[in-house]
Amino acid sequence: MHWLITQGRHLNSVLLAFMAVAFMLGVAGALQAPTLSLFLSKEVGVTSFWVGLFYTVNAVAGIAVSMILAKRSDRTGDRRKLIIFCCLMAVANSLVFAFNRHYLTLITLGVFLAALANTTMPQIFALAREYADNSAREVVMFSSIMRAQLSLAWVIGPPLSFMLALKFGFTTMFLSAAGIFVVGALLVTFCLPSVPRVFGPENQAVAAVSGWKKPNVRRLFIASMLMWTCNTMYIIDMPLWITSVLGLPEALAGALMGTAAGLEIPAMILAGMVVKRIGKRRMMVLAVAAGVVFYGGLLLFPTRNALIVLQLFNAIFIGIVAGIGMLWFQDLMPGKAGSATTLFTNSISTGVILAGVLQGSLAQQFGHGSVYWGILVLSILALGLTCRVKDV
C-alpha cells in the first residue's frame, strides 16, 4: 500500500486500469479453460484422443500466432490497437464456442481465433513494462501486482465456470466470457495509456538480433519450459493420484489448488518488494529450488496434512516464476518487450504440450507414482539450467 501511495495519483489511476484489465481478461480466460475438456467430451461428443489433439493443436497454433504478432508489435504501431484487436477476436472465439458444436469448425476456426485471443495477455504485460520504463516507475512491483490479478482471477474463475456450465449450460458460460472480453476491450480503449516507442540506432541494432540467438535466452526458455511442464503434469495427475493411489478424498484436490492459488498472491507481491535487493537471478534460483523441494516432498510425505503444508513451496515456485520469470526474459531482450513476453508465455504453452504427453505415457506405462519421479527429475534439470543463466 505504501508503494501505491508514493507513486503518485497519476500512476495510481494507470495502475488501477492495468489491474482491472488483467483481472477482467484473466477471469474471462479462467471461465473457459477449466471446462474445455468437459465441453468437448460432453457437448461436442468426442473421445479422449480428440480432446487431447485439440489441446495440442491449440497450443501449437498459439505459439506460432503469438510469435508473429509479437515481432510485429515490437517494430511498429500502438500496442493498444493490437490488444483491442485480440480482445475482439476473443469475443468472436467465445461466440463460436457458444453456438457451435462441430469439432472440425472448433479445431480450425475456433483454434485460430483462440490463438489470436491468447496474444492479449502478453501484449498487456509488454505495454505495462513499456509504460513503467517510460515513466521511470518501479517495474518489478508494477508487474508483480498485475500478475497477482491473474492469480486472483484463477481463484474466482474456475468455480464460476463450473457453476455456469453445469447449472445454466455451456452457451451461457461462453456468452458470459464474451461479455467480460467486451468490457476488457472497452477498458483498454479508454483507460490504458498509449506509450510512444522511439528506436534509436542502438535499439534498432538490438531489435535486429533474434533473442533466441542468445545462449542465456535459450537456457532460460528451456528452463522455463521444464518448470511449466512440471507444474502442468502435477495439475493433470494430482487429482487422480490422491484418489486412486493415496486413497484421499476428491475434495482435497480442489483444496490443494485453492490453497496454492491463494498463497501465490502474497508470494508475488513479496517477491516484487525484495527482488531489487536480491536480484532476479537469485529469486528465480530460489523459486526453482522451492519447486524441487515441493516435488520431492510429494514423494516423501504423501499424507493429507503434508500435502497442504507443501503448497507453500508450490506457491513460492509458481508465484515467483510467473512474475519474475517474465521480467527476466524482458531484461535479457532489451527493446523487445513484446517478443520477450511472448517467448515466456510460449515456454508455458510448450510445457503444457510436453506435460500432456509425458503424464499420459508415464501414468499408463508405470503408474501415477512414476509421474512424480519424472517431475522431480525435470525440476532438478530446470534448476541446473536456471543457475547457468547470467544477468545482462
mmCIF file of N, CA and C in Angstrom, residues 15-113:
data_model
loop_
_atom_site.group_PDB
_atom_site.id
_atom_site.type_symbol
_atom_site.label_atom_id
_atom_site.label_comp_id
_atom_site.label_asym_id
_atom_site.label_seq_id
_atom_site.Cartn_x
_atom_site.Cartn_y
_atom_site.Cartn_z
ATOM 1 N N LEU A 15 -2.208 2.352 -12.840
ATOM 2 C CA LEU A 15 -2.031 1.040 -12.250
ATOM 3 C C LEU A 15 -3.377 0.354 -12.045
ATOM 4 N N LEU A 16 -4.366 1.099 -11.551
ATOM 5 C CA LEU A 16 -5.699 0.537 -11.364
ATOM 6 C C LEU A 16 -6.293 0.073 -12.688
ATOM 7 N N ALA A 17 -6.034 0.844 -13.746
ATOM 8 C CA ALA A 17 -6.537 0.462 -15.073
ATOM 9 C C ALA A 17 -5.889 -0.839 -15.536
ATOM 10 N N PHE A 18 -4.569 -0.934 -15.394
ATOM 11 C CA PHE A 18 -3.880 -2.167 -15.772
ATOM 12 C C PHE A 18 -4.360 -3.345 -14.924
ATOM 13 N N MET A 19 -4.539 -3.121 -13.620
ATOM 14 C CA MET A 19 -5.026 -4.180 -12.743
ATOM 15 C C MET A 19 -6.416 -4.650 -13.156
ATOM 16 N N ALA A 20 -7.289 -3.683 -13.467
ATOM 17 C CA ALA A 20 -8.660 -4.028 -13.863
ATOM 18 C C ALA A 20 -8.673 -4.835 -15.157
ATOM 19 N N VAL A 21 -7.852 -4.415 -16.128
ATOM 20 C CA VAL A 21 -7.791 -5.130 -17.405
ATOM 21 C C VAL A 21 -7.260 -6.544 -17.208
ATOM 22 N N ALA A 22 -6.163 -6.672 -16.452
ATOM 23 C CA ALA A 22 -5.580 -8.000 -16.218
ATOM 24 C C ALA A 22 -6.565 -8.912 -15.491
ATOM 25 N N PHE A 23 -7.271 -8.358 -14.513
ATOM 26 C CA PHE A 23 -8.232 -9.169 -13.756
ATOM 27 C C PHE A 23 -9.410 -9.592 -14.619
ATOM 28 N N MET A 24 -10.006 -8.635 -15.349
ATOM 29 C CA MET A 24 -11.177 -8.948 -16.169
ATOM 30 C C MET A 24 -10.850 -9.975 -17.245
ATOM 31 N N LEU A 25 -9.751 -9.776 -17.958
ATOM 32 C CA LEU A 25 -9.382 -10.716 -19.012
ATOM 33 C C LEU A 25 -8.932 -12.048 -18.413
ATOM 34 N N GLY A 26 -8.332 -11.996 -17.220
ATOM 35 C CA GLY A 26 -7.970 -13.239 -16.546
ATOM 36 C C GLY A 26 -9.193 -14.055 -16.160
ATOM 37 N N VAL A 27 -10.222 -13.383 -15.659
ATOM 38 C CA VAL A 27 -11.469 -14.077 -15.317
ATOM 39 C C VAL A 27 -12.113 -14.677 -16.565
ATOM 40 N N ALA A 28 -12.125 -13.910 -17.661
ATOM 41 C CA ALA A 28 -12.706 -14.412 -18.906
ATOM 42 C C ALA A 28 -11.991 -15.675 -19.376
ATOM 43 N N GLY A 29 -10.652 -15.661 -19.306
ATOM 44 C CA GLY A 29 -9.899 -16.851 -19.684
ATOM 45 C C GLY A 29 -10.125 -18.002 -18.728
ATOM 46 N N ALA A 30 -10.217 -17.694 -17.420
ATOM 47 C CA ALA A 30 -10.422 -18.732 -16.415
ATOM 48 C C ALA A 30 -11.832 -19.294 -16.443
ATOM 49 N N LEU A 31 -12.753 -18.613 -17.100
ATOM 50 C CA LEU A 31 -14.093 -19.162 -17.300
ATOM 51 C C LEU A 31 -14.083 -20.282 -18.325
ATOM 52 N N GLN A 32 -13.265 -20.121 -19.372
ATOM 53 C CA GLN A 32 -13.310 -21.047 -20.495
ATOM 54 C C GLN A 32 -12.382 -22.249 -20.327
ATOM 55 N N ALA A 33 -11.177 -22.029 -19.822
ATOM 56 C CA ALA A 33 -10.163 -23.084 -19.796
ATOM 57 C C ALA A 33 -10.521 -24.294 -18.929
ATOM 58 N N PRO A 34 -11.025 -24.121 -17.697
ATOM 59 C CA PRO A 34 -11.219 -25.297 -16.831
ATOM 60 C C PRO A 34 -12.234 -26.299 -17.362
ATOM 61 N N THR A 35 -13.251 -25.851 -18.083
ATOM 62 C CA THR A 35 -14.323 -26.740 -18.536
ATOM 63 C C THR A 35 -14.197 -27.121 -20.005
ATOM 64 N N LEU A 36 -13.071 -26.772 -20.638
ATOM 65 C CA LEU A 36 -12.940 -27.030 -22.080
ATOM 66 C C LEU A 36 -12.979 -28.525 -22.389
ATOM 67 N N SER A 37 -12.252 -29.338 -21.628
ATOM 68 C CA SER A 37 -12.262 -30.779 -21.900
ATOM 69 C C SER A 37 -13.652 -31.368 -21.667
ATOM 70 N N LEU A 38 -14.344 -30.871 -20.654
ATOM 71 C CA LEU A 38 -15.714 -31.324 -20.388
ATOM 72 C C LEU A 38 -16.642 -30.927 -21.530
ATOM 73 N N PHE A 39 -16.458 -29.719 -22.036
ATOM 74 C CA PHE A 39 -17.258 -29.238 -23.172
ATOM 75 C C PHE A 39 -17.054 -30.114 -24.400
ATOM 76 N N LEU A 40 -15.800 -30.425 -24.707
ATOM 77 C CA LEU A 40 -15.501 -31.218 -25.903
ATOM 78 C C LEU A 40 -16.045 -32.641 -25.774
ATOM 79 N N SER A 41 -15.957 -33.229 -24.589
ATOM 80 C CA SER A 41 -16.408 -34.613 -24.415
ATOM 81 C C SER A 41 -17.917 -34.718 -24.285
ATOM 82 N N LYS A 42 -18.546 -33.783 -23.543
ATOM 83 C CA LYS A 42 -19.982 -33.878 -23.294
ATOM 84 C C LYS A 42 -20.810 -33.213 -24.385
ATOM 85 N N GLU A 43 -20.456 -31.999 -24.763
ATOM 86 C CA GLU A 43 -21.264 -31.243 -25.720
ATOM 87 C C GLU A 43 -20.950 -31.601 -27.164
ATOM 88 N N VAL A 44 -19.647 -31.682 -27.475
ATOM 89 C CA VAL A 44 -19.239 -31.982 -28.847
ATOM 90 C C VAL A 44 -19.269 -33.491 -29.090
ATOM 91 N N GLY A 45 -19.064 -34.272 -28.032
ATOM 92 C CA GLY A 45 -19.173 -35.714 -28.130
ATOM 93 C C GLY A 45 -17.986 -36.416 -28.748
ATOM 94 N N VAL A 46 -16.761 -35.963 -28.442
ATOM 95 C CA VAL A 46 -15.560 -36.606 -28.994
ATOM 96 C C VAL A 46 -14.873 -37.415 -27.908
ATOM 97 N N THR A 47 -14.015 -38.336 -28.336
ATOM 98 C CA THR A 47 -13.298 -39.203 -27.404
ATOM 99 C C THR A 47 -12.083 -38.487 -26.820
ATOM 100 N N SER A 48 -11.430 -39.155 -25.867
ATOM 101 C CA SER A 48 -10.276 -38.556 -25.192
ATOM 102 C C SER A 48 -9.147 -38.219 -26.168
ATOM 103 N N PHE A 49 -8.963 -39.059 -27.192
ATOM 104 C CA PHE A 49 -7.907 -38.797 -28.164
ATOM 105 C C PHE A 49 -8.114 -37.451 -28.851
ATOM 106 N N TRP A 50 -9.355 -37.177 -29.277
ATOM 107 C CA TRP A 50 -9.637 -35.928 -29.985
ATOM 108 C C TRP A 50 -9.607 -34.726 -29.043
ATOM 109 N N VAL A 51 -9.924 -34.963 -27.777
ATOM 110 C CA VAL A 51 -9.769 -33.889 -26.781
ATOM 111 C C VAL A 51 -8.298 -33.528 -26.645
ATOM 112 N N GLY A 52 -7.448 -34.546 -26.518
ATOM 113 C CA GLY A 52 -6.009 -34.297 -26.415
ATOM 114 C C GLY A 52 -5.448 -33.639 -27.652
ATOM 115 N N LEU A 53 -5.921 -34.075 -28.833
ATOM 116 C CA LEU A 53 -5.469 -33.467 -30.084
ATOM 117 C C LEU A 53 -5.841 -31.996 -30.139
ATOM 118 N N PHE A 54 -7.028 -31.667 -29.652
ATOM 119 C CA PHE A 54 -7.463 -30.263 -29.649
ATOM 120 C C PHE A 54 -6.507 -29.408 -28.814
ATOM 121 N N TYR A 55 -6.148 -29.887 -27.628
ATOM 122 C CA TYR A 55 -5.233 -29.139 -26.769
ATOM 123 C C TYR A 55 -3.875 -28.952 -27.447
ATOM 124 N N THR A 56 -3.395 -29.994 -28.101
ATOM 125 C CA THR A 56 -2.092 -29.920 -28.765
ATOM 126 C C THR A 56 -2.120 -28.918 -29.912
ATOM 127 N N VAL A 57 -3.133 -29.022 -30.776
ATOM 128 C CA VAL A 57 -3.252 -28.103 -31.916
ATOM 129 C C VAL A 57 -3.427 -26.671 -31.424
ATOM 130 N N ASN A 58 -4.213 -26.502 -30.379
ATOM 131 C CA ASN A 58 -4.458 -25.170 -29.822
ATOM 132 C C ASN A 58 -3.169 -24.544 -29.305
ATOM 133 N N ALA A 59 -2.354 -25.337 -28.604
ATOM 134 C CA ALA A 59 -1.096 -24.824 -28.057
ATOM 135 C C ALA A 59 -0.108 -24.483 -29.168
ATOM 136 N N VAL A 60 0.009 -25.368 -30.176
ATOM 137 C CA VAL A 60 0.938 -25.119 -31.283
ATOM 138 C C VAL A 60 0.533 -23.873 -32.058
ATOM 139 N N ALA A 61 -0.757 -23.735 -32.355
ATOM 140 C CA ALA A 61 -1.241 -22.557 -33.081
ATOM 141 C C ALA A 61 -1.014 -21.289 -32.269
ATOM 142 N N GLY A 62 -1.214 -21.374 -30.968
ATOM 143 C CA GLY A 62 -0.998 -20.212 -30.112
ATOM 144 C C GLY A 62 0.437 -19.738 -30.131
ATOM 145 N N ILE A 63 1.373 -20.687 -30.109
ATOM 146 C CA ILE A 63 2.792 -20.328 -30.164
ATOM 147 C C ILE A 63 3.113 -19.621 -31.473
ATOM 148 N N ALA A 64 2.679 -20.194 -32.600
ATOM 149 C CA ALA A 64 3.006 -19.630 -33.918
ATOM 150 C C ALA A 64 2.419 -18.237 -34.094
ATOM 151 N N VAL A 65 1.132 -18.084 -33.791
ATOM 152 C CA VAL A 65 0.461 -16.796 -33.999
ATOM 153 C C VAL A 65 1.018 -15.732 -33.065
ATOM 154 N N SER A 66 1.238 -16.086 -31.801
ATOM 155 C CA SER A 66 1.706 -15.086 -30.837
ATOM 156 C C SER A 66 3.105 -14.586 -31.185
ATOM 157 N N MET A 67 3.971 -15.467 -31.701
ATOM 158 C CA MET A 67 5.313 -15.025 -32.073
ATOM 159 C C MET A 67 5.269 -14.063 -33.258
ATOM 160 N N ILE A 68 4.417 -14.358 -34.236
ATOM 161 C CA ILE A 68 4.284 -13.472 -35.402
ATOM 162 C C ILE A 68 3.776 -12.097 -34.979
ATOM 163 N N LEU A 69 2.743 -12.077 -34.149
ATOM 164 C CA LEU A 69 2.183 -10.798 -33.702
ATOM 165 C C LEU A 69 3.152 -10.061 -32.786
ATOM 166 N N ALA A 70 3.908 -10.804 -31.972
ATOM 167 C CA ALA A 70 4.854 -10.161 -31.062
ATOM 168 C C ALA A 70 5.943 -9.424 -31.824
ATOM 169 N N LYS A 71 6.489 -10.060 -32.856
ATOM 170 C CA LYS A 71 7.539 -9.409 -33.644
ATOM 171 C C LYS A 71 7.009 -8.141 -34.299
ATOM 172 N N ARG A 72 5.783 -8.210 -34.814
ATOM 173 C CA ARG A 72 5.198 -7.029 -35.452
ATOM 174 C C ARG A 72 4.946 -5.923 -34.423
ATOM 175 N N SER A 73 4.485 -6.307 -33.236
ATOM 176 C CA SER A 73 4.157 -5.309 -32.220
ATOM 177 C C SER A 73 5.401 -4.588 -31.723
ATOM 178 N N ASP A 74 6.552 -5.260 -31.728
ATOM 179 C CA ASP A 74 7.788 -4.638 -31.260
ATOM 180 C C ASP A 74 8.381 -3.678 -32.286
ATOM 181 N N ARG A 75 7.944 -3.804 -33.546
ATOM 182 C CA ARG A 75 8.522 -2.958 -34.600
ATOM 183 C C ARG A 75 7.700 -1.703 -34.868
ATOM 184 N N THR A 76 6.380 -1.845 -34.906
ATOM 185 C CA THR A 76 5.563 -0.715 -35.352
ATOM 186 C C THR A 76 4.289 -0.601 -34.528
ATOM 187 N N GLY A 77 3.687 0.600 -34.600
ATOM 188 C CA GLY A 77 2.313 0.808 -34.173
ATOM 189 C C GLY A 77 2.096 0.966 -32.678
ATOM 190 N N ASP A 78 0.853 1.327 -32.346
ATOM 191 C CA ASP A 78 0.400 1.474 -30.977
ATOM 192 C C ASP A 78 0.003 0.092 -30.468
ATOM 193 N N ARG A 79 0.662 -0.364 -29.426
ATOM 194 C CA ARG A 79 0.404 -1.713 -28.916
ATOM 195 C C ARG A 79 -1.043 -1.857 -28.455
ATOM 196 N N ARG A 80 -1.665 -0.769 -28.045
ATOM 197 C CA ARG A 80 -3.062 -0.847 -27.598
ATOM 198 C C ARG A 80 -3.986 -1.335 -28.701
ATOM 199 N N LYS A 81 -3.726 -0.917 -29.936
ATOM 200 C CA LYS A 81 -4.587 -1.337 -31.045
ATOM 201 C C LYS A 81 -4.550 -2.850 -31.233
ATOM 202 N N LEU A 82 -3.366 -3.436 -31.085
ATOM 203 C CA LEU A 82 -3.258 -4.889 -31.191
ATOM 204 C C LEU A 82 -4.004 -5.565 -30.042
ATOM 205 N N ILE A 83 -3.915 -5.003 -28.840
ATOM 206 C CA ILE A 83 -4.615 -5.581 -27.689
ATOM 207 C C ILE A 83 -6.124 -5.542 -27.912
ATOM 208 N N ILE A 84 -6.630 -4.415 -28.406
ATOM 209 C CA ILE A 84 -8.073 -4.297 -28.678
ATOM 210 C C ILE A 84 -8.492 -5.305 -29.743
ATOM 211 N N PHE A 85 -7.687 -5.433 -30.805
ATOM 212 C CA PHE A 85 -7.988 -6.399 -31.854
ATOM 213 C C PHE A 85 -8.058 -7.811 -31.282
ATOM 214 N N CYS A 86 -7.096 -8.172 -30.421
ATOM 215 C CA CYS A 86 -7.074 -9.508 -29.837
ATOM 216 C C CYS A 86 -8.275 -9.726 -28.912
ATOM 217 N N CYS A 87 -8.690 -8.686 -28.194
ATOM 218 C CA CYS A 87 -9.890 -8.794 -27.354
ATOM 219 C C CYS A 87 -11.128 -9.079 -28.201
ATOM 220 N N LEU A 88 -11.227 -8.408 -29.338
ATOM 221 C CA LEU A 88 -12.363 -8.644 -30.231
ATOM 222 C C LEU A 88 -12.328 -10.058 -30.806
ATOM 223 N N MET A 89 -11.137 -10.560 -31.084
ATOM 224 C CA MET A 89 -11.015 -11.946 -31.551
ATOM 225 C C MET A 89 -11.422 -12.922 -30.433
ATOM 226 N N ALA A 90 -11.145 -12.547 -29.186
ATOM 227 C CA ALA A 90 -11.566 -13.371 -28.055
ATOM 228 C C ALA A 90 -13.088 -13.411 -27.956
ATOM 229 N N VAL A 91 -13.726 -12.277 -28.216
ATOM 230 C CA VAL A 91 -15.193 -12.237 -28.233
ATOM 231 C C VAL A 91 -15.731 -13.163 -29.327
ATOM 232 N N ALA A 92 -15.140 -13.056 -30.522
ATOM 233 C CA ALA A 92 -15.563 -13.912 -31.631
ATOM 234 C C ALA A 92 -15.359 -15.386 -31.301
ATOM 235 N N ASN A 93 -14.242 -15.706 -30.676
ATOM 236 C CA ASN A 93 -13.957 -17.088 -30.295
ATOM 237 C C ASN A 93 -15.001 -17.614 -29.307
ATOM 238 N N SER A 94 -15.342 -16.788 -28.321
ATOM 239 C CA SER A 94 -16.348 -17.204 -27.337
ATOM 240 C C SER A 94 -17.701 -17.446 -27.997
ATOM 241 N N LEU A 95 -18.037 -16.623 -28.959
ATOM 242 C CA LEU A 95 -19.317 -16.789 -29.663
ATOM 243 C C LEU A 95 -19.320 -18.070 -30.499
ATOM 244 N N VAL A 96 -18.187 -18.381 -31.120
ATOM 245 C CA VAL A 96 -18.095 -19.628 -31.897
ATOM 246 C C VAL A 96 -18.335 -20.830 -30.989
ATOM 247 N N PHE A 97 -17.700 -20.841 -29.824
ATOM 248 C CA PHE A 97 -17.862 -21.966 -28.904
ATOM 249 C C PHE A 97 -19.252 -21.980 -28.265
ATOM 250 N N ALA A 98 -19.870 -20.811 -28.140
ATOM 251 C CA ALA A 98 -21.201 -20.750 -27.536
ATOM 252 C C ALA A 98 -22.266 -21.386 -28.429
ATOM 253 N N PHE A 99 -22.139 -21.222 -29.747
ATOM 254 C CA PHE A 99 -23.217 -21.635 -30.648
ATOM 255 C C PHE A 99 -22.831 -22.744 -31.624
ATOM 256 N N ASN A 100 -21.603 -23.270 -31.520
ATOM 257 C CA ASN A 100 -21.165 -24.299 -32.457
ATOM 258 C C ASN A 100 -20.775 -25.567 -31.713
ATOM 259 N N ARG A 101 -21.143 -26.693 -32.264
ATOM 260 C CA ARG A 101 -20.797 -27.982 -31.659
ATOM 261 C C ARG A 101 -20.145 -28.924 -32.674
ATOM 262 N N HIS A 102 -19.582 -28.374 -33.749
ATOM 263 C CA HIS A 102 -18.917 -29.170 -34.775
ATOM 264 C C HIS A 102 -17.413 -29.153 -34.518
ATOM 265 N N TYR A 103 -16.844 -30.333 -34.280
ATOM 266 C CA TYR A 103 -15.433 -30.434 -33.905
ATOM 267 C C TYR A 103 -14.506 -29.820 -34.941
ATOM 268 N N LEU A 104 -14.771 -30.076 -36.231
ATOM 269 C CA LEU A 104 -13.891 -29.565 -37.274
ATOM 270 C C LEU A 104 -13.869 -28.042 -37.282
ATOM 271 N N THR A 105 -15.011 -27.422 -37.062
ATOM 272 C CA THR A 105 -15.064 -25.956 -37.005
ATOM 273 C C THR A 105 -14.299 -25.435 -35.795
ATOM 274 N N LEU A 106 -14.466 -26.113 -34.669
ATOM 275 C CA LEU A 106 -13.808 -25.659 -33.442
ATOM 276 C C LEU A 106 -12.298 -25.802 -33.517
ATOM 277 N N ILE A 107 -11.808 -26.890 -34.134
ATOM 278 C CA ILE A 107 -10.368 -27.111 -34.164
ATOM 279 C C ILE A 107 -9.694 -26.310 -35.280
ATOM 280 N N THR A 108 -10.467 -25.688 -36.156
ATOM 281 C CA THR A 108 -9.896 -24.831 -37.203
ATOM 282 C C THR A 108 -10.163 -23.357 -36.882
ATOM 283 N N LEU A 109 -11.391 -22.920 -37.102
ATOM 284 C CA LEU A 109 -11.739 -21.515 -36.839
ATOM 285 C C LEU A 109 -11.596 -21.181 -35.364
ATOM 286 N N GLY A 110 -12.093 -22.080 -34.507
ATOM 287 C CA GLY A 110 -12.012 -21.817 -33.066
ATOM 288 C C GLY A 110 -10.589 -21.703 -32.576
ATOM 289 N N VAL A 111 -9.729 -22.613 -33.012
ATOM 290 C CA VAL A 111 -8.326 -22.589 -32.600
ATOM 291 C C VAL A 111 -7.623 -21.343 -33.129
ATOM 292 N N PHE A 112 -7.920 -20.951 -34.377
ATOM 293 C CA PHE A 112 -7.295 -19.755 -34.948
ATOM 294 C C PHE A 112 -7.679 -18.503 -34.157
ATOM 295 N N LEU A 113 -8.966 -18.367 -33.851
ATOM 296 C CA LEU A 113 -9.415 -17.208 -33.070
ATOM 297 C C LEU A 113 -8.837 -17.249 -31.651
#
